[in-house]
Coordinates of C-alpha atoms in Angstrom, one line a residue:
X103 CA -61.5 -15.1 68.4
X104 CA -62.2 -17.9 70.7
X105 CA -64.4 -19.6 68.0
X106 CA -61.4 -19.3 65.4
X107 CA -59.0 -20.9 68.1
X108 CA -61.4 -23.5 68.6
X109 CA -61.5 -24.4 64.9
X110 CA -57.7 -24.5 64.9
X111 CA -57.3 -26.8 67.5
X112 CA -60.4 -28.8 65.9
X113 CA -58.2 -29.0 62.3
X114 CA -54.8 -29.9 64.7
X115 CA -57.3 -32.9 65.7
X116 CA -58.2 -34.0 62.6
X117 CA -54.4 -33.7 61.1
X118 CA -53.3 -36.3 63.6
X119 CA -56.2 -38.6 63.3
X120 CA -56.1 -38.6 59.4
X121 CA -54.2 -40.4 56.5
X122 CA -53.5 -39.9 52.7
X123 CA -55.7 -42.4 52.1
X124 CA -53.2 -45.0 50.8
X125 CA -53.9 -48.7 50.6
X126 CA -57.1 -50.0 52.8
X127 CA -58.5 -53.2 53.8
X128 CA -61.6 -54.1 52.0
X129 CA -64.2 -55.4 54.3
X130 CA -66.7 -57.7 53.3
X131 CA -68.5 -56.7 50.6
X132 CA -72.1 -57.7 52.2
X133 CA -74.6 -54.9 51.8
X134 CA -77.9 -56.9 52.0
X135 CA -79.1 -55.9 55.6
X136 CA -82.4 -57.3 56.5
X137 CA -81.4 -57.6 60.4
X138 CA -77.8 -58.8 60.1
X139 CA -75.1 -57.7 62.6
X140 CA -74.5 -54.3 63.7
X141 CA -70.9 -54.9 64.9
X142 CA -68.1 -54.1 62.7
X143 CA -65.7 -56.1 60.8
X144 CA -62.0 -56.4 61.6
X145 CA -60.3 -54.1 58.7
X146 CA -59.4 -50.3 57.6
X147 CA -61.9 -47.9 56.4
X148 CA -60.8 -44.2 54.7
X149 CA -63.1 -41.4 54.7
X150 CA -62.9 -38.2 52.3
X151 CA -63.3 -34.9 53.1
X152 CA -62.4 -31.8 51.7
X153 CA -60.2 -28.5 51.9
X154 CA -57.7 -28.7 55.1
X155 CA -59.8 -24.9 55.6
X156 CA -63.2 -26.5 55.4
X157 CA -66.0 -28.5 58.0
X158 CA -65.9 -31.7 55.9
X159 CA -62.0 -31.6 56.6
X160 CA -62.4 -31.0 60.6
X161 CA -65.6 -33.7 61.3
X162 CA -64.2 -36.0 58.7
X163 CA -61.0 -36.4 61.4
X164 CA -63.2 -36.4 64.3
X165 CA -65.2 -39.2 62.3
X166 CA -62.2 -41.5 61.7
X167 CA -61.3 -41.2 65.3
X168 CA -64.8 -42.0 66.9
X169 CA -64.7 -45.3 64.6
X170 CA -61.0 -46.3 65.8
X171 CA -61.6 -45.5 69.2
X172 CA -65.0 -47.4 69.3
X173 CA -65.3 -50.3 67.1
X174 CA -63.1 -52.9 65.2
X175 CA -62.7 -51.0 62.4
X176 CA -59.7 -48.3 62.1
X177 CA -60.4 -45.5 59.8
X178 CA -58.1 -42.5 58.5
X179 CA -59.5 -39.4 56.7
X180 CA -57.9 -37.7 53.9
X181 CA -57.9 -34.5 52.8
X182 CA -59.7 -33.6 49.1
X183 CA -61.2 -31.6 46.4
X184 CA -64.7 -32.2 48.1
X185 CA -68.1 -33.1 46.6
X186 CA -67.6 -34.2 42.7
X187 CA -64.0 -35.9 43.7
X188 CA -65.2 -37.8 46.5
X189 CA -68.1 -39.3 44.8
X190 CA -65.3 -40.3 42.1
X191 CA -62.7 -42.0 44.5
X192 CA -65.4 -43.6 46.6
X193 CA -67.1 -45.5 43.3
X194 CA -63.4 -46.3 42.2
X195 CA -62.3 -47.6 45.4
X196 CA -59.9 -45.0 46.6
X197 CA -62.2 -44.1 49.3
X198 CA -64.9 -46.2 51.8
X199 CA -66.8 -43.3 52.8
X200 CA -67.3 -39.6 51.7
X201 CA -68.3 -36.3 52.2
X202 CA -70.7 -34.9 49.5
X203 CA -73.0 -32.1 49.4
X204 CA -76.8 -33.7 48.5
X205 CA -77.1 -31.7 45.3
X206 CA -73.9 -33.3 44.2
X207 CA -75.0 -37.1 45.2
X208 CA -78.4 -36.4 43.5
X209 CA -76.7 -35.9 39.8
X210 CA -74.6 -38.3 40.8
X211 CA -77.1 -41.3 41.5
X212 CA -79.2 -39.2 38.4
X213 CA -76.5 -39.4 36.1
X214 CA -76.8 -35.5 35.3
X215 CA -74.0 -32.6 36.4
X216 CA -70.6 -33.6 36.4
X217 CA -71.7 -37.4 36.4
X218 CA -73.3 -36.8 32.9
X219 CA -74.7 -40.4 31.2
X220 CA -74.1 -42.6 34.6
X221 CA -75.7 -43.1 37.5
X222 CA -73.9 -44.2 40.2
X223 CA -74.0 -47.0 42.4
X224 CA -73.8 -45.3 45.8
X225 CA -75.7 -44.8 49.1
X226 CA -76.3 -42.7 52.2
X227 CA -75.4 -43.8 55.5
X228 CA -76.9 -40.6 56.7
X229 CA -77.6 -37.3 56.1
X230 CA -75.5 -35.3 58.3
X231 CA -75.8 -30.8 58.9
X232 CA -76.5 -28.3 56.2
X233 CA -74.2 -26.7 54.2
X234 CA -74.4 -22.6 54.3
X235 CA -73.7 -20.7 50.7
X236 CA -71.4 -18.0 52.0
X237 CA -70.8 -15.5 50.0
X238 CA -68.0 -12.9 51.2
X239 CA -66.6 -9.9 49.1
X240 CA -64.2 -7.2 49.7
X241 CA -65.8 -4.3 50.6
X242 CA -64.4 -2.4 47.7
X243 CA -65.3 -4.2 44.9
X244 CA -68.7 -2.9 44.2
X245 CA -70.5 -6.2 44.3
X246 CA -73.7 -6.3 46.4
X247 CA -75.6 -8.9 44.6
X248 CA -74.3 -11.9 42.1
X249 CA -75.0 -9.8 39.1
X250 CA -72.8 -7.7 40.6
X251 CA -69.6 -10.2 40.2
X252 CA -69.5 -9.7 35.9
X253 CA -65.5 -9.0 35.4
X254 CA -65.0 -9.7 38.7
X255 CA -62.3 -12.0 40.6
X256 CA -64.2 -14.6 42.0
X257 CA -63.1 -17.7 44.1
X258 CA -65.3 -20.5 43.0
X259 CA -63.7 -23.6 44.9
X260 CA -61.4 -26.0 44.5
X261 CA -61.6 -28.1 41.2
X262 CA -64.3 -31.0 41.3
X263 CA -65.4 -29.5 44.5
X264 CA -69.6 -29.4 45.5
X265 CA -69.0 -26.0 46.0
X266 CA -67.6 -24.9 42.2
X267 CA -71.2 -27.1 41.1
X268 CA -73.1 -24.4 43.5
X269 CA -71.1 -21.5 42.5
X270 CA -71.4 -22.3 38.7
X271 CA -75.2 -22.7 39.2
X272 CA -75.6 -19.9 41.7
X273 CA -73.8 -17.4 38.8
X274 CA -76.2 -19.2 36.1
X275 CA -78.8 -17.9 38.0
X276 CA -77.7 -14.5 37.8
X277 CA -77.1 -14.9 34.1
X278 CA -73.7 -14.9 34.4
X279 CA -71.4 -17.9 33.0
X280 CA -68.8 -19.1 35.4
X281 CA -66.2 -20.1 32.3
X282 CA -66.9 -16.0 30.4
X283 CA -68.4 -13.7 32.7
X284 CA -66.2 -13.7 35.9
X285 CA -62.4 -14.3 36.1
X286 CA -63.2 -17.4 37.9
X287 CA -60.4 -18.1 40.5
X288 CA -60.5 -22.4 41.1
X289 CA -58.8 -22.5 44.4
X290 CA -59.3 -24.2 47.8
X291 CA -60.3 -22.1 50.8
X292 CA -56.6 -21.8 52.0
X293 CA -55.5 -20.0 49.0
X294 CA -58.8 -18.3 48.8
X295 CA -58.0 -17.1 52.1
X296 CA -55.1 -15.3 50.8
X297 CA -56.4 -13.6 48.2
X298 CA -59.0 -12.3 50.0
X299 CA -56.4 -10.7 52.6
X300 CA -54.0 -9.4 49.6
X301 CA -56.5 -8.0 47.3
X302 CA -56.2 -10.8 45.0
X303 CA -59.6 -11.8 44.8
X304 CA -62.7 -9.7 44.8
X305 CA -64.6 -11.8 46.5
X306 CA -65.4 -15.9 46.9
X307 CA -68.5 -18.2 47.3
X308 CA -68.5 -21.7 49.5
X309 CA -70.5 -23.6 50.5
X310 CA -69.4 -25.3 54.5
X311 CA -70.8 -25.9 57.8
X312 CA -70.6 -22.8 60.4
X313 CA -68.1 -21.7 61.3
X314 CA -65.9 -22.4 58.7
X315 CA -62.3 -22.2 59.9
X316 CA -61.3 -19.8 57.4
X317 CA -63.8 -17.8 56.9
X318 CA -63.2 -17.3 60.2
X319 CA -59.9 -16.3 59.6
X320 CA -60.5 -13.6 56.7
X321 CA -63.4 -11.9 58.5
X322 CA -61.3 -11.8 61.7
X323 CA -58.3 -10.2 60.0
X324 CA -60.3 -7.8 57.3
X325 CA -63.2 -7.0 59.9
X326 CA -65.2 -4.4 57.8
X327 CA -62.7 -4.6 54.6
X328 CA -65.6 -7.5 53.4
X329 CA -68.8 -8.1 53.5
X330 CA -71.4 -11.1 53.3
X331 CA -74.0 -10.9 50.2
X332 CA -77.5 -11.9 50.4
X333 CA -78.1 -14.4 47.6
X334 CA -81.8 -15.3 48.6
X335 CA -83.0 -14.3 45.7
X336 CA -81.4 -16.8 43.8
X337 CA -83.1 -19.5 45.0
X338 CA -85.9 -20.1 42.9
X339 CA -84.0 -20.6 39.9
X340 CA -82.2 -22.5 42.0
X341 CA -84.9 -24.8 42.8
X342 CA -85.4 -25.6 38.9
X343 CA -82.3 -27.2 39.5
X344 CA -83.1 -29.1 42.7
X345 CA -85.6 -29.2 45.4
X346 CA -82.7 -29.4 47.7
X347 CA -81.8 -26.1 48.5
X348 CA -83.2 -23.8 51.1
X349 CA -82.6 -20.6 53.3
X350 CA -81.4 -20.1 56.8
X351 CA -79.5 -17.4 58.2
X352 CA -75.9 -17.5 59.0
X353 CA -76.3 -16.0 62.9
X354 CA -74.6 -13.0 64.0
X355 CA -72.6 -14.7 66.3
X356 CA -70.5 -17.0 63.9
X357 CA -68.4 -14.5 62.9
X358 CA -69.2 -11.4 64.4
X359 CA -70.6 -9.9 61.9
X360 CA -74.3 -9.1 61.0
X361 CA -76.7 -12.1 60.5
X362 CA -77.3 -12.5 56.9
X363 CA -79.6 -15.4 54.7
X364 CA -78.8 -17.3 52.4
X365 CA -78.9 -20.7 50.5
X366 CA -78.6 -24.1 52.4
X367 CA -77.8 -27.6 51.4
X368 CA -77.9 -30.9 53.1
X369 CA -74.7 -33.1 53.0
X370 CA -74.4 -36.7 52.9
X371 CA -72.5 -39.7 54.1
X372 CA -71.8 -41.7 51.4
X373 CA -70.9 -45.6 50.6
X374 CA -70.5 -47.2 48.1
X375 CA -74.1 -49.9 47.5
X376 CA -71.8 -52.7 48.0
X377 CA -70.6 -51.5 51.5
X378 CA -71.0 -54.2 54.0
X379 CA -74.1 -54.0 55.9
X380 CA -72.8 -54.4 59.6
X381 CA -70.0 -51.9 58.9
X382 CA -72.9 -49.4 57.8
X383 CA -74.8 -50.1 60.7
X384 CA -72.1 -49.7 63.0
X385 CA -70.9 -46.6 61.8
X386 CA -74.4 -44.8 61.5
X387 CA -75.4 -46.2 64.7
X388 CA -71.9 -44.7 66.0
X389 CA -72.8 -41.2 64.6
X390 CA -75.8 -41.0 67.1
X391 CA -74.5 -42.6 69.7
X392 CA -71.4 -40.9 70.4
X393 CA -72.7 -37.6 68.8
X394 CA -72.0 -36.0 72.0
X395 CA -68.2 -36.7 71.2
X396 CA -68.2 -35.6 67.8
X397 CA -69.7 -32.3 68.5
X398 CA -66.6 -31.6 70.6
X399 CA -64.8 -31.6 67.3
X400 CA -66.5 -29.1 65.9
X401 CA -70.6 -27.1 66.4
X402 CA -71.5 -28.6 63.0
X403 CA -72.5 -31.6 64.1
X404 CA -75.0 -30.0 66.2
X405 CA -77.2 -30.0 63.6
X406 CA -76.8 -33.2 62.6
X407 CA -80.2 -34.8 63.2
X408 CA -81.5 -38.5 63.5
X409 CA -84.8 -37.0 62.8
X410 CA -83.6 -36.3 59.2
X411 CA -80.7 -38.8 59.0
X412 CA -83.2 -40.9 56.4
X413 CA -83.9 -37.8 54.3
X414 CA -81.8 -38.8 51.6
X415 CA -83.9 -38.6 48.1
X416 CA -82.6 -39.3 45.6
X417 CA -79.7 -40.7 46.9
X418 CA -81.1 -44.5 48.8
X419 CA -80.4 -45.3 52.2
X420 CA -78.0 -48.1 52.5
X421 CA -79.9 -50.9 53.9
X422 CA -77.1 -51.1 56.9
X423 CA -78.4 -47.4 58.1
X424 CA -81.7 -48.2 57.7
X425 CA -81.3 -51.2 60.2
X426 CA -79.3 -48.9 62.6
X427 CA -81.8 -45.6 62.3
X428 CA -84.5 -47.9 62.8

């Protein structure tokens, strides 16, 4: 319970720190690098994140706030979709950074998935936690494995979301088609949430950092009326797809309930190639700096690590975070 309050004030956070996007100021459009400035331009930044329920929703505030607090630059965050719309704002200009899981940004700079034909012109400032697959069911519904969700009511993320692209490829992997073989439910987390509580829904899949606010929430209100599903065995079909997922275990402790494994993805912090180079320096070199003060927004970040931050493939490190990884 003390977890789930923390989450709730961490979203409270975010809500005051973030926008709705809206009209920014472009910085300079300088992305060459090479040893230029680390100190960021005079101008407005927006970030996107995803579902008001979700991680990307919670840091993306705290982000925003570190970078108005602590350099020229004043940034809002915006609620969104998640992975797939991000990607899509950030290349049209809606959005200066975004949220994106890594499998997502791959097909994106691969011009494969939902970014079918063409590649896109984007780059990583970092790569930021993991992602956890979690896959919770209502104890009723007779599902124990992802076969196991044929006919069944299944939350599979908000529309143009990273996790509907994991959910569709995680039920592929069962042999199961997320358009004919489950009643797919498209809806974000908060909704989700509900359904889970009301008997709704049979059961939902997302992929988020730990905790997850609402997961939080629907464990903490069900207890043992749901249950999380081992999808491990789904990963080396998965891995046709990309070599980007993983296990790890989602720990007892996260939401009281026994530690199960599961699949893993990296995200991303995304930019646009065109970002200017001192504003991408600044901000990754901000991210380590004052990590400290992020992770007080939420435990994510702990695992945020500059060890990794380059380990972006396919997606290319923007030559501003190069300069400020070092």
């Amino acid at each position: 319970m003390k977890l789930h309050k923390y989450a709730v004030g961490a979203i409270a956070l975010a809500l005051v720190v973030s926008g709705c996007g809206g009209k920014r100021t472009p910085t300079t459009p300088d992305a060459s690098g090479g040893g230029a400035s680390c100190e960021a331009s005079d101008g407005r930044i927006t970030i996107a994140t995803g579902n008001s329920g979700g991680v990307y929703f919670v840091v993306g505030g705290g982000l925003a706030k570190l970078i108005s607090d602590n350099s020229k630059l004043k940034a809002s965050s915006a609620e969104t979709g998640a992975s797939v719309q991000n990607i899509q704002q950030l290349v049209s200009g809606t959005y200066d950074i975004a949220f994106s899981l890594a499998d997502t940004a791959a097909d994106a700079v691969n011009g494969t998935g939902a970014f079918e034909g063409k590649k896109e012109k984007i780059a990583a400032l970092s790569r930021i936690y993991p992602n956890y697959t979690q896959v919770l069911v209502r104890a009723d519904s007779g599902i124990n494995s992802v076969a196991d969700m044929k006919g069944k009511r299944i939350s599979t993320g908000s529309p143009k979301s990273g996790t509907e692209v994991i959910a569709g490829r995680l039920l592929k992997s069962a042999g199961l088609s997320i358009d004919s073989d489950v009643q797919a439910q498209r809806l974000d987390l908060t909704k989700t949430a509900d359904g889970m509580k009301d008997g709704s829904i049979d059961g939902l899949i997302w992929s988020g950092g730990l905790p997850t606010p609402q997961i939080t929430d629907i464990t903490t209100s069900l207890k043992d009326r749901v249950k999380f599903i081992d999808i491990t065995p789904q990963l080396p079909e998965l891995k046709k797809i990309s070599p980007v997922y993983d296990t790890a275990p989602i720990p007892a402790a996260t939401y009281g309930v026994a530690e199960v494994p599961t699949i893993v993805v990296p995200n991303l912090l995304l930019v646009r190639e065109d970002f200017a180079a001192n504003n991408a320096c600044a901000v990754t070199k901000l991210i380590f700096d004052k990590k400290a003060d992020l992770e007080k927004v939420h435990p994510a970040v702990k695992d945020i690590s500059k060890d990794k931050a380059s380990a972006s493939d396919p997606v290319p490190l923007h030559p501003g975070a190069k300069q400020a990884l070092g």
